[in-house]
Every structure is written in structure tokens, then in C-alpha cells.
PDB file of C-alpha atoms in Angstrom:
ATOM      1  CA  ALA A   1     -12.246  50.872 -68.869  1.00  0.00           C
ATOM      2  CA  ALA A   2     -15.151  49.773 -66.690  1.00  0.00           C
ATOM      3  CA  GLY A   3     -14.237  46.145 -67.413  1.00  0.00           C
ATOM      4  CA  ASN A   4     -10.646  46.761 -66.391  1.00  0.00           C
ATOM      5  CA  GLN A   5     -11.749  48.340 -63.094  1.00  0.00           C
ATOM      6  CA  GLN A   6     -14.042  45.394 -62.351  1.00  0.00           C
ATOM      7  CA  GLN A   7     -11.205  42.977 -63.089  1.00  0.00           C
ATOM      8  CA  LYS A   8      -8.836  44.941 -60.828  1.00  0.00           C
ATOM      9  CA  GLY A   9     -11.437  44.915 -58.027  1.00  0.00           C
ATOM     10  CA  LYS A  10     -11.950  41.200 -58.443  1.00  0.00           C
ATOM     11  CA  ASN A  11      -8.197  40.556 -58.362  1.00  0.00           C
ATOM     12  CA  LYS A  12      -7.872  42.694 -55.220  1.00  0.00           C
ATOM     13  CA  GLN A  13     -10.623  40.728 -53.471  1.00  0.00           C
ATOM     14  CA  GLN A  14      -8.962  37.437 -54.423  1.00  0.00           C
ATOM     15  CA  GLN A  15      -5.616  38.672 -53.078  1.00  0.00           C
ATOM     16  CA  GLN A  16      -7.205  39.767 -49.784  1.00  0.00           C
ATOM     17  CA  GLN A  17      -8.931  36.403 -49.443  1.00  0.00           C
ATOM     18  CA  ALA A  18      -5.657  34.598 -50.146  1.00  0.00           C
ATOM     19  CA  ASN A  19      -3.869  36.676 -47.504  1.00  0.00           C
ATOM     20  CA  GLN A  20      -6.562  35.863 -44.949  1.00  0.00           C
ATOM     21  CA  ASN A  21      -6.314  32.161 -45.744  1.00  0.00           C
ATOM     22  CA  ASN A  22      -2.536  32.278 -45.382  1.00  0.00           C
ATOM     23  CA  GLN A  23      -2.861  33.996 -42.017  1.00  0.00           C
ATOM     24  CA  LYS A  24      -5.354  31.386 -40.785  1.00  0.00           C
ATOM     25  CA  GLY A  25      -3.189  28.594 -42.059  1.00  0.00           C
ATOM     26  CA  GLY A  26      -0.164  30.119 -40.365  1.00  0.00           C
ATOM     27  CA  LYS A  27      -2.005  30.277 -37.063  1.00  0.00           C
ATOM     28  CA  LYS A  28      -3.014  26.639 -37.372  1.00  0.00           C
ATOM     29  CA  ASP A  29       0.494  25.580 -38.237  1.00  0.00           C
ATOM     30  CA  LYS A  30       1.875  27.652 -35.388  1.00  0.00           C
ATOM     31  CA  GLY A  31      -0.576  26.089 -32.971  1.00  0.00           C
ATOM     32  CA  LYS A  32       0.317  22.598 -34.122  1.00  0.00           C
ATOM     33  CA  LYS A  33       4.004  23.355 -33.942  1.00  0.00           C
ATOM     34  CA  ASN A  34       3.880  24.654 -30.369  1.00  0.00           C
ATOM     35  CA  LYS A  35       1.554  21.977 -29.016  1.00  0.00           C
ATOM     36  CA  GLN A  36       3.549  19.433 -27.040  1.00  0.00           C
ATOM     37  CA  PRO A  37       2.472  15.791 -26.932  1.00  0.00           C
ATOM     38  CA  GLN A  38       0.920  14.933 -23.568  1.00  0.00           C
ATOM     39  CA  GLN A  39       3.214  12.697 -21.560  1.00  0.00           C
ATOM     40  CA  LYS A  40       1.768   9.783 -19.649  1.00  0.00           C
ATOM     41  CA  GLN A  41       2.533   9.879 -15.953  1.00  0.00           C
ATOM     42  CA  ALA A  42       4.671   6.966 -14.817  1.00  0.00           C
ATOM     43  CA  PRO A  43       2.959   4.646 -12.315  1.00  0.00           C
ATOM     44  CA  ALA A  44       3.962   5.294  -8.710  1.00  0.00           C
ATOM     45  CA  THR A  45       6.361   2.833  -7.149  1.00  0.00           C
ATOM     46  CA  PHE A  46       6.288   2.067  -3.441  1.00  0.00           C
ATOM     47  CA  THR A  47       8.748   0.606  -0.967  1.00  0.00           C
ATOM     48  CA  VAL A  48       8.236  -1.093   2.377  1.00  0.00           C
ATOM     49  CA  SER A  49       8.279   2.333   4.068  1.00  0.00           C
ATOM     50  CA  ALA A  50       4.696   2.737   2.783  1.00  0.00           C
ATOM     51  CA  LEU A  51       3.591   0.137   5.356  1.00  0.00           C
ATOM     52  CA  ASP A  52       2.805   1.151   8.933  1.00  0.00           C
ATOM     53  CA  ILE A  53       4.045  -1.888  10.880  1.00  0.00           C
ATOM     54  CA  ARG A  54       3.997  -1.544  14.669  1.00  0.00           C
ATOM     55  CA  VAL A  55       4.724  -3.431  17.856  1.00  0.00           C
ATOM     56  CA  GLY A  56       1.560  -4.508  19.661  1.00  0.00           C
ATOM     57  CA  LYS A  57       0.294  -6.612  22.529  1.00  0.00           C
ATOM     58  CA  ILE A  58      -2.821  -8.783  22.488  1.00  0.00           C
ATOM     59  CA  VAL A  59      -4.726  -7.877  25.654  1.00  0.00           C
ATOM     60  CA  LYS A  60      -7.800 -10.001  24.962  1.00  0.00           C
ATOM     61  CA  ALA A  61      -8.624 -12.876  22.617  1.00  0.00           C
ATOM     62  CA  TRP A  62     -11.677 -15.030  21.991  1.00  0.00           C
ATOM     63  CA  GLU A  63     -12.938 -17.488  19.418  1.00  0.00           C
ATOM     64  CA  HIS A  64     -15.123 -16.029  16.688  1.00  0.00           C
ATOM     65  CA  PRO A  65     -18.642 -17.365  17.357  1.00  0.00           C
ATOM     66  CA  GLU A  66     -19.432 -17.872  13.659  1.00  0.00           C
ATOM     67  CA  SER A  67     -16.083 -19.011  12.253  1.00  0.00           C
ATOM     68  CA  ASP A  68     -13.998 -22.027  13.220  1.00  0.00           C
ATOM     69  CA  LYS A  69     -10.870 -20.401  11.726  1.00  0.00           C
ATOM     70  CA  LEU A  70     -10.853 -16.952  13.299  1.00  0.00           C
ATOM     71  CA  PHE A  71      -9.750 -15.521  16.601  1.00  0.00           C
ATOM     72  CA  CYS A  72     -11.026 -12.087  17.603  1.00  0.00           C
ATOM     73  CA  GLU A  73      -8.481  -9.939  19.420  1.00  0.00           C
ATOM     74  CA  GLU A  74      -8.062  -6.614  21.119  1.00  0.00           C
ATOM     75  CA  VAL A  75      -4.542  -5.354  20.465  1.00  0.00           C
ATOM     76  CA  ASP A  76      -2.788  -2.548  22.330  1.00  0.00           C
ATOM     77  CA  LEU A  77      -0.830  -0.466  19.808  1.00  0.00           C
ATOM     78  CA  GLY A  78      -0.188   2.529  22.021  1.00  0.00           C
ATOM     79  CA  GLU A  79      -3.310   4.256  20.701  1.00  0.00           C
ATOM     80  CA  ASP A  80      -6.207   5.705  22.706  1.00  0.00           C
ATOM     81  CA  ALA A  81      -7.990   2.341  22.690  1.00  0.00           C
ATOM     82  CA  PRO A  82      -7.064  -1.213  21.665  1.00  0.00           C
ATOM     83  CA  ARG A  83      -7.776  -2.187  18.072  1.00  0.00           C
ATOM     84  CA  GLN A  84     -10.026  -5.063  17.191  1.00  0.00           C
ATOM     85  CA  ILE A  85      -8.378  -7.483  14.769  1.00  0.00           C
ATOM     86  CA  ALA A  86      -9.416 -10.908  13.495  1.00  0.00           C
ATOM     87  CA  SER A  87      -6.789 -13.543  12.684  1.00  0.00           C
ATOM     88  CA  GLY A  88      -7.208 -16.937  11.030  1.00  0.00           C
ATOM     89  CA  LEU A  89      -5.018 -18.785  13.515  1.00  0.00           C
ATOM     90  CA  ARG A  90      -7.250 -21.295  15.289  1.00  0.00           C
ATOM     91  CA  ALA A  91      -5.644 -24.214  13.434  1.00  0.00           C
ATOM     92  CA  PHE A  92      -2.241 -23.227  14.848  1.00  0.00           C
ATOM     93  CA  TYR A  93      -2.778 -21.644  18.280  1.00  0.00           C
ATOM     94  CA  LYS A  94      -5.014 -21.837  21.328  1.00  0.00           C
ATOM     95  CA  LYS A  95      -6.710 -18.807  22.820  1.00  0.00           C
ATOM     96  CA  GLU A  96      -4.336 -18.967  25.788  1.00  0.00           C
ATOM     97  CA  ASP A  97      -1.376 -18.616  23.405  1.00  0.00           C
ATOM     98  CA  LEU A  98      -2.642 -15.232  22.245  1.00  0.00           C
ATOM     99  CA  GLU A  99      -3.516 -13.337  25.411  1.00  0.00           C
ATOM    100  CA  ASN A 100      -0.763 -10.997  26.649  1.00  0.00           C
ATOM    101  CA  ARG A 101       1.385 -11.951  23.676  1.00  0.00           C
ATOM    102  CA  ARG A 102       3.583  -9.327  22.018  1.00  0.00           C
ATOM    103  CA  VAL A 103       3.009  -9.246  18.278  1.00  0.00           C
ATOM    104  CA  VAL A 104       3.700  -7.233  15.139  1.00  0.00           C
ATOM    105  CA  VAL A 105       0.766  -5.558  13.377  1.00  0.00           C
ATOM    106  CA  LEU A 106       0.271  -4.032   9.932  1.00  0.00           C
ATOM    107  CA  CYS A 107      -1.790  -0.992  10.916  1.00  0.00           C
ATOM    108  CA  ASN A 108      -2.588   1.042   7.786  1.00  0.00           C
ATOM    109  CA  LEU A 109      -5.231  -1.283   6.399  1.00  0.00           C
ATOM    110  CA  LYS A 110      -8.844  -0.182   6.073  1.00  0.00           C
ATOM    111  CA  LYS A 111     -11.290  -1.640   8.560  1.00  0.00           C
ATOM    112  CA  ARG A 112     -13.258  -4.545   7.087  1.00  0.00           C
ATOM    113  CA  ASN A 113     -15.769  -7.078   8.316  1.00  0.00           C
ATOM    114  CA  LEU A 114     -14.525 -10.650   8.669  1.00  0.00           C
ATOM    115  CA  VAL A 115     -17.587 -12.850   9.163  1.00  0.00           C
ATOM    116  CA  GLY A 116     -19.304  -9.855  10.731  1.00  0.00           C
ATOM    117  CA  PHE A 117     -16.386  -8.849  12.975  1.00  0.00           C
ATOM    118  CA  PRO A 118     -14.902  -5.371  12.303  1.00  0.00           C
ATOM    119  CA  SER A 119     -11.173  -6.033  11.875  1.00  0.00           C
ATOM    120  CA  HIS A 120      -8.764  -3.087  11.667  1.00  0.00           C
ATOM    121  CA  GLY A 121      -5.263  -4.333  10.874  1.00  0.00           C
ATOM    122  CA  MET A 122      -3.346  -7.579  10.422  1.00  0.00           C
ATOM    123  CA  VAL A 123      -1.282  -9.503  12.957  1.00  0.00           C
ATOM    124  CA  LEU A 124       1.786 -10.574  10.973  1.00  0.00           C
ATOM    125  CA  CYS A 125       2.866 -14.199  10.898  1.00  0.00           C
ATOM    126  CA  ALA A 126       5.401 -16.320   9.051  1.00  0.00           C
ATOM    127  CA  SER A 127       4.114 -19.298   7.069  1.00  0.00           C
ATOM    128  CA  ASN A 128       5.570 -22.010   4.881  1.00  0.00           C
ATOM    129  CA  ALA A 129       4.684 -22.427   1.204  1.00  0.00           C
ATOM    130  CA  ASP A 130       1.615 -24.640   1.689  1.00  0.00           C
ATOM    131  CA  HIS A 131       0.477 -22.778   4.820  1.00  0.00           C
ATOM    132  CA  THR A 132       0.628 -25.880   7.014  1.00  0.00           C
ATOM    133  CA  ALA A 133       2.959 -24.187   9.502  1.00  0.00           C
ATOM    134  CA  VAL A 134       2.380 -20.684  10.874  1.00  0.00           C
ATOM    135  CA  GLN A 135       4.290 -18.708  13.508  1.00  0.00           C
ATOM    136  CA  PHE A 136       3.769 -15.265  14.984  1.00  0.00           C
ATOM    137  CA  MET A 137       6.300 -12.616  14.058  1.00  0.00           C
ATOM    138  CA  GLU A 138       7.620 -11.340  17.374  1.00  0.00           C
ATOM    139  CA  PRO A 139       9.262  -8.052  18.365  1.00  0.00           C
ATOM    140  CA  PRO A 140      12.346  -8.029  20.590  1.00  0.00           C
ATOM    141  CA  ALA A 141      11.733  -7.728  24.323  1.00  0.00           C
ATOM    142  CA  ASP A 142      13.045  -4.156  24.494  1.00  0.00           C
ATOM    143  CA  ALA A 143      10.815  -2.791  21.713  1.00  0.00           C
ATOM    144  CA  LYS A 144       7.993  -0.631  23.056  1.00  0.00           C
ATOM    145  CA  VAL A 145       4.306  -1.166  22.324  1.00  0.00           C
ATOM    146  CA  GLY A 146       3.278   1.253  19.568  1.00  0.00           C
ATOM    147  CA  GLU A 147       6.797   1.573  18.190  1.00  0.00           C
ATOM    148  CA  ARG A 148       7.067   1.497  14.411  1.00  0.00           C
ATOM    149  CA  VAL A 149       9.028  -1.271  12.709  1.00  0.00           C
ATOM    150  CA  THR A 150      11.236   0.047   9.915  1.00  0.00           C
ATOM    151  CA  PHE A 151      13.599  -1.574   7.430  1.00  0.00           C
ATOM    152  CA  ALA A 152      17.232  -0.630   6.900  1.00  0.00           C
ATOM    153  CA  GLY A 153      17.526   2.051   4.224  1.00  0.00           C
ATOM    154  CA  PHE A 154      13.771   2.719   3.980  1.00  0.00           C
ATOM    155  CA  ASP A 155      12.781   5.475   6.392  1.00  0.00           C
ATOM    156  CA  GLY A 156       9.854   7.152   4.595  1.00  0.00           C
ATOM    157  CA  ASN A 157       6.445   7.855   6.094  1.00  0.00           C
ATOM    158  CA  PRO A 158       3.649   5.281   5.749  1.00  0.00           C
ATOM    159  CA  GLU A 159       0.835   5.846   3.272  1.00  0.00           C
ATOM    160  CA  PRO A 160      -2.760   6.473   4.441  1.00  0.00           C
ATOM    161  CA  GLU A 161      -5.177   3.547   4.635  1.00  0.00           C
ATOM    162  CA  ASN A 162      -7.285   4.641   1.657  1.00  0.00           C
ATOM    163  CA  LYS A 163      -4.251   4.856  -0.609  1.00  0.00           C
ATOM    164  CA  VAL A 164      -2.924   1.480   0.553  1.00  0.00           C
ATOM    165  CA  ALA A 165      -6.266  -0.049  -0.415  1.00  0.00           C
ATOM    166  CA  LYS A 166      -6.799   1.859  -3.676  1.00  0.00           C
ATOM    167  CA  LYS A 167      -3.282   1.297  -5.023  1.00  0.00           C
ATOM    168  CA  LYS A 168      -3.068  -2.264  -3.643  1.00  0.00           C
ATOM    169  CA  ILE A 169       0.225  -1.291  -2.033  1.00  0.00           C
ATOM    170  CA  PHE A 170       0.467  -4.208   0.384  1.00  0.00           C
ATOM    171  CA  GLU A 171      -0.306  -6.707  -2.384  1.00  0.00           C
ATOM    172  CA  GLY A 172       2.581  -5.285  -4.405  1.00  0.00           C
ATOM    173  CA  LEU A 173       5.069  -5.330  -1.519  1.00  0.00           C
ATOM    174  CA  ALA A 174       4.045  -8.568   0.217  1.00  0.00           C
ATOM    175  CA  PRO A 175       5.891 -11.032  -2.081  1.00  0.00           C
ATOM    176  CA  PHE A 176       9.207  -9.540  -0.887  1.00  0.00           C
ATOM    177  CA  LEU A 177       8.325  -9.613   2.832  1.00  0.00           C
ATOM    178  CA  LYS A 178       9.953 -12.798   4.132  1.00  0.00           C
ATOM    179  CA  THR A 179      12.195 -14.311   6.779  1.00  0.00           C
ATOM    180  CA  ASN A 180      15.879 -14.865   6.070  1.00  0.00           C
ATOM    181  CA  ASP A 181      17.982 -17.883   7.048  1.00  0.00           C
ATOM    182  CA  GLU A 182      17.909 -16.741  10.685  1.00  0.00           C
ATOM    183  CA  GLY A 183      14.135 -16.290  10.794  1.00  0.00           C
ATOM    184  CA  ILE A 184      14.490 -12.481  10.793  1.00  0.00           C
ATOM    185  CA  CYS A 185      11.925 -10.471   8.853  1.00  0.00           C
ATOM    186  CA  VAL A 186      13.360  -8.752   5.777  1.00  0.00           C
ATOM    187  CA  TRP A 187      11.948  -6.879   2.809  1.00  0.00           C
ATOM    188  CA  LYS A 188      14.042  -7.954  -0.155  1.00  0.00           C
ATOM    189  CA  GLU A 189      17.393  -7.829   1.679  1.00  0.00           C
ATOM    190  CA  ALA A 190      16.593  -4.931   4.029  1.00  0.00           C
ATOM    191  CA  VAL A 191      16.492  -6.119   7.645  1.00  0.00           C
ATOM    192  CA  SER A 192      13.614  -5.122   9.929  1.00  0.00           C
ATOM    193  CA  GLN A 193      14.554  -2.968  12.893  1.00  0.00           C
ATOM    194  CA  THR A 194      13.173  -1.578  16.139  1.00  0.00           C
ATOM    195  CA  SER A 195      14.849   0.106  19.098  1.00  0.00           C
ATOM    196  CA  GLY A 196      15.518  -3.391  20.455  1.00  0.00           C
ATOM    197  CA  GLY A 197      16.572  -5.116  17.234  1.00  0.00           C
ATOM    198  CA  PRO A 198      14.846  -6.931  14.353  1.00  0.00           C
ATOM    199  CA  ILE A 199      11.550  -8.812  14.443  1.00  0.00           C
ATOM    200  CA  LYS A 200      11.705 -12.606  14.102  1.00  0.00           C
ATOM    201  CA  ALA A 201       9.505 -15.637  13.588  1.00  0.00           C
ATOM    202  CA  ALA A 202       8.582 -17.048  17.014  1.00  0.00           C
ATOM    203  CA  LYS A 203      10.483 -20.297  16.468  1.00  0.00           C
ATOM    204  CA  GLY A 204      12.900 -19.050  13.842  1.00  0.00           C
ATOM    205  CA  MET A 205      11.146 -20.255  10.672  1.00  0.00           C
ATOM    206  CA  PRO A 206      13.629 -19.510   7.830  1.00  0.00           C
ATOM    207  CA  GLY A 207      12.639 -18.698   4.247  1.00  0.00           C
ATOM    208  CA  ALA A 208       8.988 -18.115   5.145  1.00  0.00           C
ATOM    209  CA  GLN A 209       6.461 -15.689   3.723  1.00  0.00           C
ATOM    210  CA  VAL A 210       5.378 -12.939   6.137  1.00  0.00           C
ATOM    211  CA  SER A 211       1.779 -11.736   5.983  1.00  0.00           C
TER     212      SER A 211
END
């Protein structure tokens, strides 16, 4: 009788252990079943509206003292003070060609030193494939200094400078920023626009890269 009781106790312990194992296993299975695979976030895509392109006026220009390629400029963009910008244009223009000239500027670039000169922005120009011909992109006469240049169908807000640099936004958009057959600046097929009309290459350079 004692042997039977011991056997019954042993069987009961085994059954309890089996039930506990089943419960644990069920919890594991349940956890695995409910756990969703983590989805990878799609990379962000940007359009030309991410760029802050504005009408400006060069109020002062001088030759960079340590570079035979660069001009240093002060550009009025309708801000509290003119911006300092360096442009590699000495092979194509004289200093007198720059002063008081109306230009188009890419503004949301981080400030960087170009041969020691703190440059904050980029004066946009059209150039041919081998970069032997370069022309300023010019705003229409009626466009106001500081006015933003937009592109038809792309009216979003520009991205901040840090994001433009980190995500290499301009590098991704630049290949599609060109002049059309009339020398007008387009992004893909979207035409540039201001209150006075589109921006154009100074002498109407068609099929050029704009940068």
C-alpha cells in the first residue's frame, strides 16, 4: 500500500511538472505568434521644394587673396545683414561684372570655409558639360530681393541646413536642376517661378547644368 501511495505521489508530481511545462511552452508560443516582424523604414525622398533658393543682389565683391579661382562676395538676400559667399568664377567674370548684380542663391547650405573664407550659400550658375562656359542664373527684373524661387507643382517648405548636409539633399536633387531649350531653369520638367517669372541663364544657355 505504501508503494502504491509513493507511486501515486510520483505520478502526481510528474503531471504537475508536465502542466507547468505546457503552460511555459504556451506562453512562448503565444509570444512568438504575436510578435510582429520589425519593418524597415523606407528612405526619405526629397523634391526641389527642399531647397531654399532666393533672389539676391551682390553688393560687394573682391578677389580672394589666397585663391586665383575664387571671388568673395557680400550678397543681399533681404536678411538682417548681407551673406558672405565665395564663388569660383574668376575664370569667367571680372570683379566689375559681379558688383550690384542680381543673382540667384541656394541659401540652406551650412557655412563652410573655402580657402579660409567663411562661405554661407551658393550663387547658382549654368555651365556646359566640360565646365568651359559658365553663366549666372538671373532672376527677372520684377522679382524682389529675398524672394524665394519655387518650381511649378512643388510648394513645400525648405529643409534646414543641417538636414540638407546630413542627407546630402542637394547632391541628390542637383542632377535634375538644369536649363531647358530656352535657358530657363527647371527641375526635371517643373519650371522655376518668382513673382516676376522664371529664372534664366544670363545669355540663355540651353541644356546646361545648374549649380
